[in-house]
PDB file of C-alpha atoms in Angstrom:
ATOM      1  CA  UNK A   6       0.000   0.000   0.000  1.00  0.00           C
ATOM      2  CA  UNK A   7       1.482   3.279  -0.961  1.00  0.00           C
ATOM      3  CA  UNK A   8       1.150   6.231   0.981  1.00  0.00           C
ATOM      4  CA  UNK A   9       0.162   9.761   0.226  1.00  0.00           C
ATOM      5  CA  UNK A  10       1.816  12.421   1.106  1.00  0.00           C
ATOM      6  CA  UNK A  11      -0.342  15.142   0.773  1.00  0.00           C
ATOM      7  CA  UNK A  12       1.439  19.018   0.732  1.00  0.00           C
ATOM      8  CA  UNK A  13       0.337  23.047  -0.413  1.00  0.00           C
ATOM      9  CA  UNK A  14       0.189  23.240  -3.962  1.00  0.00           C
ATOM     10  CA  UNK A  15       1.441  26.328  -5.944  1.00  0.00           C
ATOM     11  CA  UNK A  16      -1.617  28.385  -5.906  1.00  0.00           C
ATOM     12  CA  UNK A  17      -2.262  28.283  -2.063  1.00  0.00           C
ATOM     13  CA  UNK A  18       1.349  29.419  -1.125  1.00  0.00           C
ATOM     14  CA  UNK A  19       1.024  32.396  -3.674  1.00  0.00           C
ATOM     15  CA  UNK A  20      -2.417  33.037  -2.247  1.00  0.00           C
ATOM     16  CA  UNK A  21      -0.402  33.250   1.179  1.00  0.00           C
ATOM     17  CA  UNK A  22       2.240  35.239   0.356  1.00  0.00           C
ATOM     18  CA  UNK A  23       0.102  38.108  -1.285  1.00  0.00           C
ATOM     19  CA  UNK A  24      -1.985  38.318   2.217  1.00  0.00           C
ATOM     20  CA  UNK A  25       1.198  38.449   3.653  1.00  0.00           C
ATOM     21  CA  UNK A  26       2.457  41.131   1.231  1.00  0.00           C
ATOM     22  CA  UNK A  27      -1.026  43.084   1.811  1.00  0.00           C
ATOM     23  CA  UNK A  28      -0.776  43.043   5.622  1.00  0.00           C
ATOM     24  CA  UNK A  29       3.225  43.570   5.293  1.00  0.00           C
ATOM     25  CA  UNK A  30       1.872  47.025   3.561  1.00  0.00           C
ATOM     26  CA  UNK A  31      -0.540  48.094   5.699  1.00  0.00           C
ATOM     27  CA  UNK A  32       1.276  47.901   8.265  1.00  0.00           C
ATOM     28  CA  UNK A  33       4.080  50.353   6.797  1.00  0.00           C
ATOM     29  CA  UNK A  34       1.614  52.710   5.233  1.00  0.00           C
ATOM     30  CA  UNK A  35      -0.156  52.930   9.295  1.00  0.00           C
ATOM     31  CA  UNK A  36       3.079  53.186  10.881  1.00  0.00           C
ATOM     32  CA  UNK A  37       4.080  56.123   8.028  1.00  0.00           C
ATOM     33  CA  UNK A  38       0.812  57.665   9.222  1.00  0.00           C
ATOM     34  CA  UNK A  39       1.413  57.464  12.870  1.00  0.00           C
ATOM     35  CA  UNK A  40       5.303  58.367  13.071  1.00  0.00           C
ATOM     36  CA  UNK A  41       3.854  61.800  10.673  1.00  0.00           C
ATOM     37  CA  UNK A  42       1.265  62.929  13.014  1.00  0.00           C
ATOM     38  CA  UNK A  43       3.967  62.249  16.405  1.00  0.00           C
ATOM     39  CA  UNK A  44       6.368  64.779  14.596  1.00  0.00           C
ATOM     40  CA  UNK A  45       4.167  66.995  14.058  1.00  0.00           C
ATOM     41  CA  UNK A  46       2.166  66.444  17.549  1.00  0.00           C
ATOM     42  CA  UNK A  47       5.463  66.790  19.011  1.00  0.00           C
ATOM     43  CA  UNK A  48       6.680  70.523  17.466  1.00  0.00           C
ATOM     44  CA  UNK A  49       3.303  71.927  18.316  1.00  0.00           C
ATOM     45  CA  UNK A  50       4.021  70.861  21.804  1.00  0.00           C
ATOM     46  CA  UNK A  51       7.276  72.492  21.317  1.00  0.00           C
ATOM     47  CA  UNK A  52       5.394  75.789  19.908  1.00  0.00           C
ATOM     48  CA  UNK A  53       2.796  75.835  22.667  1.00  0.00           C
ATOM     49  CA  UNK A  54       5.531  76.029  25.394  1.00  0.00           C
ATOM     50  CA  UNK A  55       7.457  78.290  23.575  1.00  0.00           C
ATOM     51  CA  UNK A  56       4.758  80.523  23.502  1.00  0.00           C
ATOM     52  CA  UNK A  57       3.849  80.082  27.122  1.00  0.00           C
ATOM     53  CA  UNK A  58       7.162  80.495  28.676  1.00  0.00           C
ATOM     54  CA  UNK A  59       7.634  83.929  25.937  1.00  0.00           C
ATOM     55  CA  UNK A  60       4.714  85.120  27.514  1.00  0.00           C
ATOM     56  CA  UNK A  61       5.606  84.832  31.136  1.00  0.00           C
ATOM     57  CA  UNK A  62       8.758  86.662  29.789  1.00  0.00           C
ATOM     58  CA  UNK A  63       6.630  89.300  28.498  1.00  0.00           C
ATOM     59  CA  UNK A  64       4.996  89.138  31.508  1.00  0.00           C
ATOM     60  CA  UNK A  65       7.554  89.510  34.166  1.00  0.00           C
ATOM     61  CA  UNK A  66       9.834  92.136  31.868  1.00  0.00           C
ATOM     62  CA  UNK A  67       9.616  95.501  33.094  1.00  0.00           C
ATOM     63  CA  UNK A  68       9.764  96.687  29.344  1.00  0.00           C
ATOM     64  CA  UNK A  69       6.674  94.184  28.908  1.00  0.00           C
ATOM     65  CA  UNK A  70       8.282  93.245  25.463  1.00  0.00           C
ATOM     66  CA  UNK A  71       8.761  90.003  23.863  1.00  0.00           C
ATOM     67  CA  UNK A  72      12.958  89.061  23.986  1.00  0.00           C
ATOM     68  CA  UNK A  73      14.561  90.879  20.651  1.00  0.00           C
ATOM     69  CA  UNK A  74      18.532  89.036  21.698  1.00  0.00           C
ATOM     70  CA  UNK A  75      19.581  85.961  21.204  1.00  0.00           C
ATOM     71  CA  UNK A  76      20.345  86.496  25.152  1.00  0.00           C
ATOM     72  CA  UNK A  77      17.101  87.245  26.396  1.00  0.00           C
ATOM     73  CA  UNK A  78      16.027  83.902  24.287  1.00  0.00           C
ATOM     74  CA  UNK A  79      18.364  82.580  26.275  1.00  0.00           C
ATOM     75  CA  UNK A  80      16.647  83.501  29.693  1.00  0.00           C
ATOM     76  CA  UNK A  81      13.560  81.015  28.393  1.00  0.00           C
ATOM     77  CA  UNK A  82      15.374  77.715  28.838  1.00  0.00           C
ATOM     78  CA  UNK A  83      13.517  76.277  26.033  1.00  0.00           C
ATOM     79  CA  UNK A  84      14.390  72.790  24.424  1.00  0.00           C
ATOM     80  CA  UNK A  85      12.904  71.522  21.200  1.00  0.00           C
ATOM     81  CA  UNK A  86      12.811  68.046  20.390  1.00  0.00           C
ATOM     82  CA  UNK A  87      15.054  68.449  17.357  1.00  0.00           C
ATOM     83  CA  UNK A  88      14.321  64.808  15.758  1.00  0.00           C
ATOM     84  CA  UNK A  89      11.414  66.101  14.905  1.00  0.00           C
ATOM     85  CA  UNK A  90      12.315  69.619  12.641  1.00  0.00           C
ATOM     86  CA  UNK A  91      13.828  68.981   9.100  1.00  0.00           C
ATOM     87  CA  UNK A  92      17.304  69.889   8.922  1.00  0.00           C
ATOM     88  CA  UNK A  93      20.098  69.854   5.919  1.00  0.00           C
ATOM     89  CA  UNK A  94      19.328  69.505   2.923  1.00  0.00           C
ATOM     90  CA  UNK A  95      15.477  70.011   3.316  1.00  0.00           C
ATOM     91  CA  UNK A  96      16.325  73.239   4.692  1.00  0.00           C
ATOM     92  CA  UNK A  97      18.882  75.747   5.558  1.00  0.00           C
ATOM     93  CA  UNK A  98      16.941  77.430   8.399  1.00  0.00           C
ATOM     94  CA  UNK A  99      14.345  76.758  10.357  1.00  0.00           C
ATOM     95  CA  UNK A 100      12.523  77.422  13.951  1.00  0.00           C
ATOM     96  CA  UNK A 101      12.386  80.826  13.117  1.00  0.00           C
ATOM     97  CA  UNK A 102      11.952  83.577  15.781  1.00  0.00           C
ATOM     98  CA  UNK A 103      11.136  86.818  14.800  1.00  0.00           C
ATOM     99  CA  UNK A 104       9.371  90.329  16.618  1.00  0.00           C
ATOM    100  CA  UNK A 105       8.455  93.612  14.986  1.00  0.00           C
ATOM    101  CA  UNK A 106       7.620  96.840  16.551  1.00  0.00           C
ATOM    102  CA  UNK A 107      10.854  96.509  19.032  1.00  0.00           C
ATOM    103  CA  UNK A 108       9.122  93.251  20.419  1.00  0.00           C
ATOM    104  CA  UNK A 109       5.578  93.895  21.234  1.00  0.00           C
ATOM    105  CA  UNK A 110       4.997  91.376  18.536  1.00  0.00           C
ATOM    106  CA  UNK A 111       6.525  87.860  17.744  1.00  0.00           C
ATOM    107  CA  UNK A 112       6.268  85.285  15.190  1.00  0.00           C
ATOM    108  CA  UNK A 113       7.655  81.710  15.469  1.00  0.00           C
ATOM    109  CA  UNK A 114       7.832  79.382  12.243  1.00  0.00           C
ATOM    110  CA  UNK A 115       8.671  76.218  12.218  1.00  0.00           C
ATOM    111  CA  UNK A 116       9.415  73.468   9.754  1.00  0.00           C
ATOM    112  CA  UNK A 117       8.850  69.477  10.418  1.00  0.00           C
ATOM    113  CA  UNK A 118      10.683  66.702   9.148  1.00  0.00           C
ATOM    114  CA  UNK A 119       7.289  65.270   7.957  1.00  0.00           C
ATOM    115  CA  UNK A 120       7.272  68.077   5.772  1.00  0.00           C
ATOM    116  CA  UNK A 121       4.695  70.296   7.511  1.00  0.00           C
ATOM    117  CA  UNK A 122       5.103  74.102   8.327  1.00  0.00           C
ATOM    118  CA  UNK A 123       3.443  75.938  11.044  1.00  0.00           C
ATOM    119  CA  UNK A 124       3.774  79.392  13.003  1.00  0.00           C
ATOM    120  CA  UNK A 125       2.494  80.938  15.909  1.00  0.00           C
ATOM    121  CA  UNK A 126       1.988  84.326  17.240  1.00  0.00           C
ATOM    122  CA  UNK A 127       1.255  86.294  20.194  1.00  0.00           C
ATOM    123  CA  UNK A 128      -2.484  86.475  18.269  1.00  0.00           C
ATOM    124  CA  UNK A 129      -2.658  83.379  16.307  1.00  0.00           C
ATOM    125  CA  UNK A 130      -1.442  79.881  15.411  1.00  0.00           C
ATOM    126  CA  UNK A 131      -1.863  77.864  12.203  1.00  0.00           C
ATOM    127  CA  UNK A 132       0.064  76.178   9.029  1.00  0.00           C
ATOM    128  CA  UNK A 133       2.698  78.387   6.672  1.00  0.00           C
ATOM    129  CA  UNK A 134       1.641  78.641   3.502  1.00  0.00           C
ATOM    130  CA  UNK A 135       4.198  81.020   2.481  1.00  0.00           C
ATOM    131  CA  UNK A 136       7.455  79.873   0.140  1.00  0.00           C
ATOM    132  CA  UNK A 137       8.770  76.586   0.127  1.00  0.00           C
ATOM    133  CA  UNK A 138      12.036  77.810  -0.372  1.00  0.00           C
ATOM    134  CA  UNK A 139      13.347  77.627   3.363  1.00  0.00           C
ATOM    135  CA  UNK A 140      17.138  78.520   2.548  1.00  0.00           C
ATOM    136  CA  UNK A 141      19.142  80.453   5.321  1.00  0.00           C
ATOM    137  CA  UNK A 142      19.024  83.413   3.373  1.00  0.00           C
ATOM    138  CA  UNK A 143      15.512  84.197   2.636  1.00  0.00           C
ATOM    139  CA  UNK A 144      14.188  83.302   6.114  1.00  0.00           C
ATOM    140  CA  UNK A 145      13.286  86.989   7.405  1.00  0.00           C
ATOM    141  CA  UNK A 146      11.158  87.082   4.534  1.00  0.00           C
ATOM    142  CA  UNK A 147       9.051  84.232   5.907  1.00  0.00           C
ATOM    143  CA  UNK A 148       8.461  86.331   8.932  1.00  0.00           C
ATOM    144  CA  UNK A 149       7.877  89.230   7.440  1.00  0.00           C
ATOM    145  CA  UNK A 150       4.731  87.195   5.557  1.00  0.00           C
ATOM    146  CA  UNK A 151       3.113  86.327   8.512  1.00  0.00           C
ATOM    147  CA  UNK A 152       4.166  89.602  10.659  1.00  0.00           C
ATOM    148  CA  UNK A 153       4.589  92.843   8.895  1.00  0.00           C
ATOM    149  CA  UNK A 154       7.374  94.635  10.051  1.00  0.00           C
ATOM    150  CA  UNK A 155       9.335  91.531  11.427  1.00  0.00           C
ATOM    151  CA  UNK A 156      12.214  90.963   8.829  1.00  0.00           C
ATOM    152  CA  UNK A 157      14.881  93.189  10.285  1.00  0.00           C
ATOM    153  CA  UNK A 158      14.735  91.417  13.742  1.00  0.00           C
ATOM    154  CA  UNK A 159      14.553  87.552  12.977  1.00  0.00           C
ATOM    155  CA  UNK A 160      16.624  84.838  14.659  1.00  0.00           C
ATOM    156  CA  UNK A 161      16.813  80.845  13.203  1.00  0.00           C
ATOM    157  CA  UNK A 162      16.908  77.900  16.014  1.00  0.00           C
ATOM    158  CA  UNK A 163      18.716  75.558  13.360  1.00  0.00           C
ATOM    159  CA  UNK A 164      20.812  77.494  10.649  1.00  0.00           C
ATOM    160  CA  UNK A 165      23.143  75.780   8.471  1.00  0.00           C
ATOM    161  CA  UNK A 166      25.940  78.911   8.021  1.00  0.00           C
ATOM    162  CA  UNK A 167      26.278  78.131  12.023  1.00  0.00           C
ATOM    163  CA  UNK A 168      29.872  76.476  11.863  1.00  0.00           C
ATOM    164  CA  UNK A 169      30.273  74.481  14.710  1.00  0.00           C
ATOM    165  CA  UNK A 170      26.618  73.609  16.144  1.00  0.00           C
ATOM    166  CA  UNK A 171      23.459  74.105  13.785  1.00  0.00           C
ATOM    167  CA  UNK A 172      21.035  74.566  16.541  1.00  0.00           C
ATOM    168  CA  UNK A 173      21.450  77.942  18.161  1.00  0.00           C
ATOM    169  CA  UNK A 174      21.743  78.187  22.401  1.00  0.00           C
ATOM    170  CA  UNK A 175      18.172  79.391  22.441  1.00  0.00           C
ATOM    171  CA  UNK A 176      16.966  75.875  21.389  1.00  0.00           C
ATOM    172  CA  UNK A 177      18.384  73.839  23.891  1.00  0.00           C
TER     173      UNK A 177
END
């Protein structure tokens, strides 16, 4: 008596390695999804402090301005969670601080890695739509779009002409 031996055929391991395949893509295209909105949850946390602690700082200043020095950005002890902004080559500066009227008015603009641009103000928050050219030396112009007045006082978090360091003191 011969005995049968019986295994998968052709068709029903192809048939398991497309569901595989499909799952094996889902699961990318979710994780994709997920790992874009925690960059971009995580540098609008880093906006909402910033503009909390700025306005204590406004607060507690006798000249009840916003900081126009790299120095008094200093003072904030602010720390952004810089996995999250894009850096070289997507950009050449970014986290972009910048005030107008001697600092009774600030603008912050910021650039994620995901590829999604935001600012906030002491009136407002919302997405840039402004240029996508986000070189080092066009960036006071990006203020300037979103506060009038702003370009001649503007200071970059992360600026690739820095030589040693690319993130500026106020960032960390």
């Amino acid at each position: 008596m011969r005995k049968s031996i019986r295994g998968f055929t052709i068709v029903e391991l192809l048939i398991t390695i497309v569901v595989i395949g499909v799952l094996a893509a889902l699961t990318v295209v979710a994780y994709s999804g997920i790992r874009e909105r925690a960059l971009k949850t995580n540098v609008q946390n880093d906006m909402k402090t910033f503009a909390d602690k700025i306005d204590i700082y406004k607060a507690t200043n006798p000249s009840r301005l916003y900081p126009t020095t790299v120095a008094e950005l200093d003072q904030l002890e602010f720390a952004v969670d810089k996995n999250a902004y894009a850096t070289a080559p997507t950009v050449g500066a970014n986290l972009l601080y910048c005030t107008s009227d001697g600092g009774e008015h600030y603008v912050l603009l910021v650039y994620t890695k995901s590829g999604k641009k935001f600012y906030t103000t002491d009136t407002e928050s919302g997405e840039y739509t402004g240029s996508d050219n986000w070189n080092a030396s066009n960036y006071p112009g990006r203020c300037a779009n979103i506060l009038p007045g702003s370009a001649s006082n503007a200071f970059s978090g992360y600026n690739t002409s820095n030589p040693d360091d690319k993130w500026d003191s106020w960032t960390e």
